[in-house]
Coordinates of C-alpha atoms and ligand atoms in Angstrom, one line a residue:
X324 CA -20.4 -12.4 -1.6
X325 CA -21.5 -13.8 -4.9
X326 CA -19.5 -11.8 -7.9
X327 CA -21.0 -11.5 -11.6
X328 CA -17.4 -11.2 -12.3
X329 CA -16.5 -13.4 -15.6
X330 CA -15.1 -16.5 -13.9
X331 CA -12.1 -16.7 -15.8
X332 CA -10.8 -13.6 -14.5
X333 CA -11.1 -14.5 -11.1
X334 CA -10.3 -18.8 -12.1
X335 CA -7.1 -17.5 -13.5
X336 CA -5.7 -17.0 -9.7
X337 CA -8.3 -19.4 -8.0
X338 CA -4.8 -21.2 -6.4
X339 CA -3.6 -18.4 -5.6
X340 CA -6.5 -17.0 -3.7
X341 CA -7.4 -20.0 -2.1
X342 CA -4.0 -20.5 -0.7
X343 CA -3.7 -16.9 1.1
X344 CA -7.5 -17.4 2.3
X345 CA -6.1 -20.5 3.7
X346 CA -2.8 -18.7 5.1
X347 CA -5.2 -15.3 6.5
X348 CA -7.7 -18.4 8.2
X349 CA -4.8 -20.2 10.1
X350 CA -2.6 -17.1 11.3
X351 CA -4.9 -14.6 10.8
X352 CA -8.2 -14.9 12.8
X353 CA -10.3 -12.8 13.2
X354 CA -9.3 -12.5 17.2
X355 CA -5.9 -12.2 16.6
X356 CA -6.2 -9.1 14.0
X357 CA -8.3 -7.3 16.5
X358 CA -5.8 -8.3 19.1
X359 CA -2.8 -6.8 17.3
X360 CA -4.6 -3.9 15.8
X361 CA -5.5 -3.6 19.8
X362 CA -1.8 -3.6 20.7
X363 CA -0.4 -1.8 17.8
X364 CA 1.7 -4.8 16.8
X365 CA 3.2 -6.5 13.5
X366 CA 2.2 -9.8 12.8
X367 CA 5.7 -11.2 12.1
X368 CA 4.4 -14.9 12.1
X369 CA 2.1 -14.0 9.3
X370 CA 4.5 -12.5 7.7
X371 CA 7.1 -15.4 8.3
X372 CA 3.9 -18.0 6.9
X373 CA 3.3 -15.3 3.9
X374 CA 7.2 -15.2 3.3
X375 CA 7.3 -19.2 3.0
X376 CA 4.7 -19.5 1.2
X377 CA 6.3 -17.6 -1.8
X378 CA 3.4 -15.0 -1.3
X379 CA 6.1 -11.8 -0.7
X380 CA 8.1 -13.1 -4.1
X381 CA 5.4 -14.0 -5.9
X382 CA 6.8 -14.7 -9.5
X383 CA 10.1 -12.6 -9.2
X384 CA 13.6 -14.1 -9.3
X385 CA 16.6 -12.8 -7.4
X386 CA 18.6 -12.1 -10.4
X387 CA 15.8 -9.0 -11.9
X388 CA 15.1 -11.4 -14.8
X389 CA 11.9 -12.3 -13.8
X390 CA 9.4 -10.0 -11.9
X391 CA 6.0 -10.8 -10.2
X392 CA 3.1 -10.6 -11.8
X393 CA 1.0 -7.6 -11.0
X394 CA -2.2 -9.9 -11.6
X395 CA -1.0 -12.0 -8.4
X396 CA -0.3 -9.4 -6.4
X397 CA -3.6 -7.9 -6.5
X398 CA -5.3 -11.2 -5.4
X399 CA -2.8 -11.2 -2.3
X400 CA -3.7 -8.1 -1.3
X401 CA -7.0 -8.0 -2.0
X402 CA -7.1 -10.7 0.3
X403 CA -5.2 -9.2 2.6
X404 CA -6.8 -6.5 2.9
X405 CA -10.3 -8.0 3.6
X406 CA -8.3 -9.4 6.5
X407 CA -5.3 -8.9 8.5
X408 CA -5.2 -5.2 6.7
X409 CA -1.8 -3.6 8.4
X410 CA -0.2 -6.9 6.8
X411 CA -1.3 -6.0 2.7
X412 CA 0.2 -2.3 3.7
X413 CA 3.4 -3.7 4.8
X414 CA 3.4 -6.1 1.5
X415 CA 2.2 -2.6 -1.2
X416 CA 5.3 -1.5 0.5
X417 CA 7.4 -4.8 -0.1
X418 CA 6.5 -4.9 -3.7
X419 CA 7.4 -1.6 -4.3
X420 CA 10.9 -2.8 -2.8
X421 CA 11.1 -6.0 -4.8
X422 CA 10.3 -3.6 -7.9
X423 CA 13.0 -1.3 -7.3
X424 CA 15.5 -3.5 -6.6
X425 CA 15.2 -5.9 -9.2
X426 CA 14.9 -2.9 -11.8
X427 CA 18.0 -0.9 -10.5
X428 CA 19.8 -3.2 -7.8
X429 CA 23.5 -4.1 -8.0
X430 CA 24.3 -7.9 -7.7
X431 CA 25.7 -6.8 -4.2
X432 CA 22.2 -5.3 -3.6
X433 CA 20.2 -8.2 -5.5
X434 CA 21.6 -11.0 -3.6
X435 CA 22.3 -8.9 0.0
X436 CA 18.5 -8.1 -0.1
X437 CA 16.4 -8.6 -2.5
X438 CA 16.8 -12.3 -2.3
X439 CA 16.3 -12.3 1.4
X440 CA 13.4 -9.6 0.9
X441 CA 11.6 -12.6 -1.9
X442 CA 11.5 -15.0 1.0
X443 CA 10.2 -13.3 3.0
X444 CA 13.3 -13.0 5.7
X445 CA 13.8 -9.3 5.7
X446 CA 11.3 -6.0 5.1
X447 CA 12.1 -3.0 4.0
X448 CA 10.7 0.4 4.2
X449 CA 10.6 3.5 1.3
X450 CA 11.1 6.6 2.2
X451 CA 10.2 9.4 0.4
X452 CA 7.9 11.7 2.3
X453 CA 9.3 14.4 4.2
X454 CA 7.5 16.9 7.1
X455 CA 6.9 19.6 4.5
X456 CA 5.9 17.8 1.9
X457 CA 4.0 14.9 0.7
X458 CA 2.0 15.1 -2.7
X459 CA 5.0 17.9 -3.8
X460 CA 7.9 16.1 -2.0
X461 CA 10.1 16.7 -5.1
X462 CA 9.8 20.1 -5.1
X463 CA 10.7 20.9 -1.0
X464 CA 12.7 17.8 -0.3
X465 CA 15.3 18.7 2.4
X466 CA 16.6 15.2 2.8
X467 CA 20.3 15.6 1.3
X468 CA 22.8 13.4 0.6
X469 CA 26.6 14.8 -0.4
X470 CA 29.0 12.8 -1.9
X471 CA 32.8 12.9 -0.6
X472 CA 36.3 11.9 -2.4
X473 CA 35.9 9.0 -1.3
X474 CA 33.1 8.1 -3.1
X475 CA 30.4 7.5 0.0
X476 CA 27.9 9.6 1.0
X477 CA 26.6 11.7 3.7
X478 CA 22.8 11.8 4.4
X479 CA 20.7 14.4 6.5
X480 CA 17.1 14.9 6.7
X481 CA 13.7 13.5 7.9
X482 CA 11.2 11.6 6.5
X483 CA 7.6 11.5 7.6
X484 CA 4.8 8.8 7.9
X485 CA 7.1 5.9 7.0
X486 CA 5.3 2.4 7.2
X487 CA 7.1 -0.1 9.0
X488 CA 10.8 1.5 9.5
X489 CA 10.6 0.8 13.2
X490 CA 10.4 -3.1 12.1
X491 CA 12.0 -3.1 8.7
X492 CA 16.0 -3.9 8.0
X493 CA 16.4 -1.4 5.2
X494 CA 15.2 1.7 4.2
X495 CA 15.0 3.1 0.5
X496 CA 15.5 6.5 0.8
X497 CA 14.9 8.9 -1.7
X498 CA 17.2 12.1 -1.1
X499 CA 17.9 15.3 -3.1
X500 CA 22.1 15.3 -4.3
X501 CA 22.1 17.6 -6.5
X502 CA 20.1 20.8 -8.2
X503 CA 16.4 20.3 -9.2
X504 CA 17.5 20.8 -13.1
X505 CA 15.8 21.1 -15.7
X506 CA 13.1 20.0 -13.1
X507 CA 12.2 19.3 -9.7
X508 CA 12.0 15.3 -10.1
X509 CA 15.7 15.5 -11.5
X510 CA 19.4 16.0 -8.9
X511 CA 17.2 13.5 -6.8
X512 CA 18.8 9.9 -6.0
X513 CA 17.6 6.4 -3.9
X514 CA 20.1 5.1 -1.5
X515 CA 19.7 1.8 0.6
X516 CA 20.1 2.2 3.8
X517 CA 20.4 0.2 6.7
X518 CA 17.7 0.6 9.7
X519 CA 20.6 -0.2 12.1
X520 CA 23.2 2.7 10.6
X521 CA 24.6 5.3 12.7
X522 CA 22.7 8.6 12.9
X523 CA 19.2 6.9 11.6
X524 CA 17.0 7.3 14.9
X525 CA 13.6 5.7 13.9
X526 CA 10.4 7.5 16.1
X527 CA 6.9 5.3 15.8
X528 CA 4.0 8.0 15.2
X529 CA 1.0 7.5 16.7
X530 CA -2.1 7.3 14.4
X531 CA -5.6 6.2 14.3
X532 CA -4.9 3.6 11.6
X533 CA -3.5 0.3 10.1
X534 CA -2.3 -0.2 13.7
X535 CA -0.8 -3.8 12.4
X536 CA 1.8 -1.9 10.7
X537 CA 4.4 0.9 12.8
X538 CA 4.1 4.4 10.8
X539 CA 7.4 6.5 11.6
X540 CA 9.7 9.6 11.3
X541 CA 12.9 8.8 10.2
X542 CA 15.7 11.3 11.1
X543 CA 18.9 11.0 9.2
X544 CA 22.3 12.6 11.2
X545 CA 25.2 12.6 9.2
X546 CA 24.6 9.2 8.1
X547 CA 27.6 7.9 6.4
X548 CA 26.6 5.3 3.3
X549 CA 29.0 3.8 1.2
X550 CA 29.0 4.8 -2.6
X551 CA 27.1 1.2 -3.2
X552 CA 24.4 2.2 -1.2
X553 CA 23.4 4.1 -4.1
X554 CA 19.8 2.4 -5.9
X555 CA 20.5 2.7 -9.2
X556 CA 21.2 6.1 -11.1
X557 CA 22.3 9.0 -9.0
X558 CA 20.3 12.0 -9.7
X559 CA 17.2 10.0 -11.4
X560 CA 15.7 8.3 -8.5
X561 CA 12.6 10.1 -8.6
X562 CA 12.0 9.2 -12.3
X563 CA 12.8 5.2 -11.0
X564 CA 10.3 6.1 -8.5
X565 CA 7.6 7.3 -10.8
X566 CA 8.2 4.3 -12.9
X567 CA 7.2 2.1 -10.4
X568 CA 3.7 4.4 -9.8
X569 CA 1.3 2.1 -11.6
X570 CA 2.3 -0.5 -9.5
X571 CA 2.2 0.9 -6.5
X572 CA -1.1 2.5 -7.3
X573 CA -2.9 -0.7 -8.5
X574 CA -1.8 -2.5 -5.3
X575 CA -3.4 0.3 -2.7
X576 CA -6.1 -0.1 -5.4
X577 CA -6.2 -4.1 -4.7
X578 CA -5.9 -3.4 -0.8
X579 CA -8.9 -1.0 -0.3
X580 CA -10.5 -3.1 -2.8
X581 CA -10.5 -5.6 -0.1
X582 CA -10.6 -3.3 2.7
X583 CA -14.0 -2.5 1.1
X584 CA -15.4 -6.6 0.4
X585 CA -14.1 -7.1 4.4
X586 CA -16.5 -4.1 5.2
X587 CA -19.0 -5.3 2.8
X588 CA -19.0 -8.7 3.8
X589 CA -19.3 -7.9 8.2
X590 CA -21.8 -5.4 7.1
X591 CA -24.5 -7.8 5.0
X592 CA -23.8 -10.6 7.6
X593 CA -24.6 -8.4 10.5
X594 CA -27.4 -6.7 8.8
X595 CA -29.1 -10.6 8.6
X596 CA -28.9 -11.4 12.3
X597 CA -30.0 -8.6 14.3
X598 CA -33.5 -7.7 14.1
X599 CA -36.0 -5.0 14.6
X600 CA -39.5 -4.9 15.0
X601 CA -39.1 -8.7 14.9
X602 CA -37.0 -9.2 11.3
X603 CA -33.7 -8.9 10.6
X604 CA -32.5 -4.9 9.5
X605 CA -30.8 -6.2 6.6
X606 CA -34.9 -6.7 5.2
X607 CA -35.2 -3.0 5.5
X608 CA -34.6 -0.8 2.4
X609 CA -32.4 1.9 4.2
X610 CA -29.9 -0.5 5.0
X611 CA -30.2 -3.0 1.6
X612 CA -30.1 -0.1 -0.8
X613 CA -26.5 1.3 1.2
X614 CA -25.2 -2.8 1.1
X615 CA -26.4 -3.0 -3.0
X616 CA -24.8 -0.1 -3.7
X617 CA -21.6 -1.0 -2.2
X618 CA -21.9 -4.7 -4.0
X619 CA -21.9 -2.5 -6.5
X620 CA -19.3 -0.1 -6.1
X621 CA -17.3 -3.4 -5.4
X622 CA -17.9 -5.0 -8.6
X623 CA -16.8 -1.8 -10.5
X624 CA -13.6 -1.2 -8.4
X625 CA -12.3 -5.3 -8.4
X626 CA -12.9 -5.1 -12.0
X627 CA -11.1 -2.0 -12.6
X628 CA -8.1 -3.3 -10.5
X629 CA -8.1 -6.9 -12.5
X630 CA -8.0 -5.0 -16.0
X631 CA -5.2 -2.8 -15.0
X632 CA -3.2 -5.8 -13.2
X633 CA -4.2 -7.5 -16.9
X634 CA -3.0 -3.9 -18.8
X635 CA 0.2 -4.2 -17.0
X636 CA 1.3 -8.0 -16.8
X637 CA 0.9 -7.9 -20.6
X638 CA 3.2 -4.1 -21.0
X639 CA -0.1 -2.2 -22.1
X640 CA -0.5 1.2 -21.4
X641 CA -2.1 0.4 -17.7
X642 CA -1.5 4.1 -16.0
X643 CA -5.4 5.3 -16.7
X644 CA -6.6 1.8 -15.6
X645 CA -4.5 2.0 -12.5
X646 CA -5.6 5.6 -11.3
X647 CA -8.7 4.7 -11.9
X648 CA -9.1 1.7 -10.3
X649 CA -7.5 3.4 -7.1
X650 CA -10.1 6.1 -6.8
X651 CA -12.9 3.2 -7.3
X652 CA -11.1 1.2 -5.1
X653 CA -10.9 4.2 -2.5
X654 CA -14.2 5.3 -2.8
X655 CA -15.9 1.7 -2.4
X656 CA -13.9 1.2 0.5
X657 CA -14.2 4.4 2.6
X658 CA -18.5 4.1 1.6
X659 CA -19.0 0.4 2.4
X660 CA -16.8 1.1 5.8
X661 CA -19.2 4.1 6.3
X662 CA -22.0 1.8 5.2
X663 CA -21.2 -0.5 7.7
X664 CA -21.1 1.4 10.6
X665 CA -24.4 3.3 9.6
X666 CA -26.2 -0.7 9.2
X667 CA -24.1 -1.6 12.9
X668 CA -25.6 1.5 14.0
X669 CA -24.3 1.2 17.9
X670 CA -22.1 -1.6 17.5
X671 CA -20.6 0.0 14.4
X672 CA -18.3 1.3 17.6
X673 CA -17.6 -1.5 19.5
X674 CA -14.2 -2.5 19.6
X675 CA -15.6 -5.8 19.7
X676 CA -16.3 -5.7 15.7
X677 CA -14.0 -5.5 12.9
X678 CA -16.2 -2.6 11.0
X679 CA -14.4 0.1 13.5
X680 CA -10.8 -0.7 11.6
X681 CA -12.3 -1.1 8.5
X682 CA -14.0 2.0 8.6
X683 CA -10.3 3.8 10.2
X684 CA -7.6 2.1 8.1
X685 CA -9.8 2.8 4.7
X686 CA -8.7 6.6 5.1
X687 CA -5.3 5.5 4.2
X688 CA -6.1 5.1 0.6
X689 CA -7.8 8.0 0.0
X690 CA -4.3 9.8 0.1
X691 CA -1.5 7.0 0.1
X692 CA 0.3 6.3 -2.2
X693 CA -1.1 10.0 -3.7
X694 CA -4.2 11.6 -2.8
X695 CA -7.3 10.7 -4.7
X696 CA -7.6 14.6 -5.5
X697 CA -3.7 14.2 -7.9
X698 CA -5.4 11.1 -9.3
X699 CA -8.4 13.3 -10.2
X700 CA -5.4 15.5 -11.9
X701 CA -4.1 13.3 -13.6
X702 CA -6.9 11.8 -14.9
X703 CA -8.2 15.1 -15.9
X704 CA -5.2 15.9 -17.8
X705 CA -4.2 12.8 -19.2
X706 CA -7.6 11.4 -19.4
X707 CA -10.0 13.9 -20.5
X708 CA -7.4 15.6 -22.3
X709 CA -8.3 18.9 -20.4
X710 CA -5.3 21.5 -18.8
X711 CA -3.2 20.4 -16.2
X712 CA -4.7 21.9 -13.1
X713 CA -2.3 22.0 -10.7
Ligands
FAD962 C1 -0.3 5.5 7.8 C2 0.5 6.1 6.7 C3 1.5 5.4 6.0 C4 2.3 6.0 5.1 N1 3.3 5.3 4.5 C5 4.3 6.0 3.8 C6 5.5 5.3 3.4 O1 5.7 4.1 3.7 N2 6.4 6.0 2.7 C7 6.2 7.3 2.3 O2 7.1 7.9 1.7 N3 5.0 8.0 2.7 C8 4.1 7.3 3.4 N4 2.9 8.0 3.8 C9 2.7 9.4 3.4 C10 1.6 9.5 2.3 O3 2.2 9.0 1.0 C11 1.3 11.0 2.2 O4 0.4 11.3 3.3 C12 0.6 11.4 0.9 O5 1.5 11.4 -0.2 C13 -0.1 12.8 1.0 O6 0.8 13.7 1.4 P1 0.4 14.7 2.6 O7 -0.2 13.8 3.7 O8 1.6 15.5 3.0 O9 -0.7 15.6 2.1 P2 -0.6 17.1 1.5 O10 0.4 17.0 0.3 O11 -0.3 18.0 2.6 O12 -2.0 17.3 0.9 C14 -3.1 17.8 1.7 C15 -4.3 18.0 0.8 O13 -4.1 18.9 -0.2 C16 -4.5 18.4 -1.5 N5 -3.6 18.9 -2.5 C17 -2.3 19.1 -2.5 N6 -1.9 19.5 -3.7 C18 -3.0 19.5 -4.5 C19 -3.2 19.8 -5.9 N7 -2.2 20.2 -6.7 N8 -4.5 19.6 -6.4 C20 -5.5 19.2 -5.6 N9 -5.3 18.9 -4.3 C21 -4.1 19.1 -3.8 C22 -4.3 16.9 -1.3 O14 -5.1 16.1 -2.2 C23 -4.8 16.7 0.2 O15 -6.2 16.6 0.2 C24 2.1 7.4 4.7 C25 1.1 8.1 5.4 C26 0.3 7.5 6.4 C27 -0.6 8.4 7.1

């Protein structure tokens, strides 16, 4: 797709790009995602490639001193995204780790992970979703974790929807120790804990998406963890967390963002070979208009991500810029996916075709990290300056 994007937004990471296009056309063909996505499994070669290549550290260093730069990250998973899909979820979710633990880890934590975690050798999963709760977790978290003399802990609970715990090493879970005072984000601590511990019994659910990547309910049974396990402060590991929201929210942007080109893309290259009444559908208006106004949507939403990556590599206020760009980002990928199959029309459903995935693994966005609807809150509160409504 041609982009009226200024080129020295998109020049500024042409490298970059152009080396994960190069990874994604090597280990990632076309054949193979449809393959795995087929048999429900994780690419742990592309991940080994990505891992080499620097592309799960990006800019950060396993000391915390320097971090990666939220303007690279969104060009990895925007690629990512237009591709091998399942593999930018399992990365939003690596970031999020690398974030965490190079803001809060311990040197024990720093070097026994995180360093292992920037090259790509181990994965980790974050845990914060329970079975009653997801947008208001804070508020009916069961997942507890009491502390004993001896300073370790004892977890119990369940988590819910958890990408990649059947395949990662560690799990950051976020667990309720004490009172929600003076609010329901506070008494609420991270612990790192390992996949393999006793009483953690890992259970792969079985969804109708991102099928690259295991989504699992993680039971915790007296799980004993030793005081280091703790990720930072106890008691404020929802506020680390929340900290780390931007982020997190600017790379689902940068995913659906390319969840929504890969559509796009299938979409205006179909719509140029097949033919009816003896030229090619994309020729017809029904089908241009829906394509030109997901160029457009596209346009909007890959800007929106880029000046919020910008906002936030450079510490400016980047939390409107990021909420929006992950309800543009959303929205242009759920329409161009629904675009896509309405252009494919009957082989919108073949299996055969990428637009099917596309088209099932762009729901995730609409509600992962938060639903589009909180964004809306937030936005409507913090952007439009009106009551909170909710
Ligand atoms: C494939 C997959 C992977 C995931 N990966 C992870 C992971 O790795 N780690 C993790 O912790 N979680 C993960 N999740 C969970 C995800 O973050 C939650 O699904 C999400 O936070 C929404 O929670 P919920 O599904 O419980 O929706 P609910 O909270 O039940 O919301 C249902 C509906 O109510 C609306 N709603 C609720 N409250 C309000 C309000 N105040 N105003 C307006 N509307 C409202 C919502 O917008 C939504 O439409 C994953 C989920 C899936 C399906």
């Amino acid at each position: 797709m041609t982009s009226a994007v200024p080129a020295d937004d998109v020049d500024e990471r042409a490298e970059l790009r152009a080396l994960v296009r190069q990874i994604v056309a090597k280990e990632a063909t076309p054949e193979r995602v449809r393959a795995l996505d087929e048999a429900e499994r994780f690419d742990h070669d592309l991940y080994r490639a990505l891992g080499q290549a620097g592309l799960v550290g990006l800019e950060a260093s396993a000391d915390g001193t320097e971090r990666a730069d939220p303007r690279s990250q969104v060009v990895v998973l925007e690629e990512l995204g237009a591709g091998p899909t399942s593999m930018a979820v399992c990365l939003v979710v690596q970031y999020m780790g690398v974030h965490l633990l190079a803001s809060h880890g311990s040197e024990a934590q720093r070097k026994g992970v995180l360093a292992p975690l920037l090259e790509g050798r181990i994965r980790v999963a974050f845990a914060l979703t329970e079975p009653d709760g997801g947008t208001d977790v804070a508020r009916v978290m069961r997942t507890r974790a009491v502390a004993r003399d001896d300073g370790s802990w004892v977890l119990d609970g369940a988590k819910t929807w958890i990408s990649g715990a059947a395949t990662a090493d560690h799990a950051i879970v976020v667990a309720r120790t004490a009172s929600a005072e003076p609010c329901a984000v506070d008494g609420i601590t991270l612990f790192l804990v390992p996949l393999s511990a006793r009483g953690v019994e890992v259970r792969e659910l079985q969804t109708v998406a991102i099928h690259g990547l295991d989504t699992c309910e993680v039971r915790f049974a007296d799980v004993v963890v030793p005081a280091e396990a703790v990720l930072g402060e106890p008691g404020r590991g929802f506020r680390q967390v929340l900290a780390t929201l931007n982020g997190e929210r600017l790379n689902a942007a940068a995913t659906a963002l390319g969840i929504a080109r890969g559509a796009h893309e299938a979409a205006v290259a179909y719509s140029r070979e097949r033919q009816a009444f003896g030229r090619p559908i994309g020729g017809f208006q029904a089908p241009q208009h829906r394509m030109v106004d997901d160029a457009v949507r596209i346009e909007a939403a890959g800007e929106l991500v880029r000046k919020a990556a910008r906002a936030e590599a450079l510490g400016e206020r980047a939390d409107l810029l990021s909420a929006m760009a992950k309800l543009a980002a959303s929205e242009a990928a759920t329409q161009a996916a629904d675009n896509g199959m309405r252009v494919m029309a009957g082989a919108g459903l073949s299996r055969e075709y990428a637009m099917q995935r596309y088209f099932r693994d762009a729901r995730l966005y609409t509600f992962a990290p938060l639903t589009d609807d909180m964004i809306r809150n937030y936005l409507g509160e913090r952007l439009l300056g009106l009551p909170r409504s909710f």
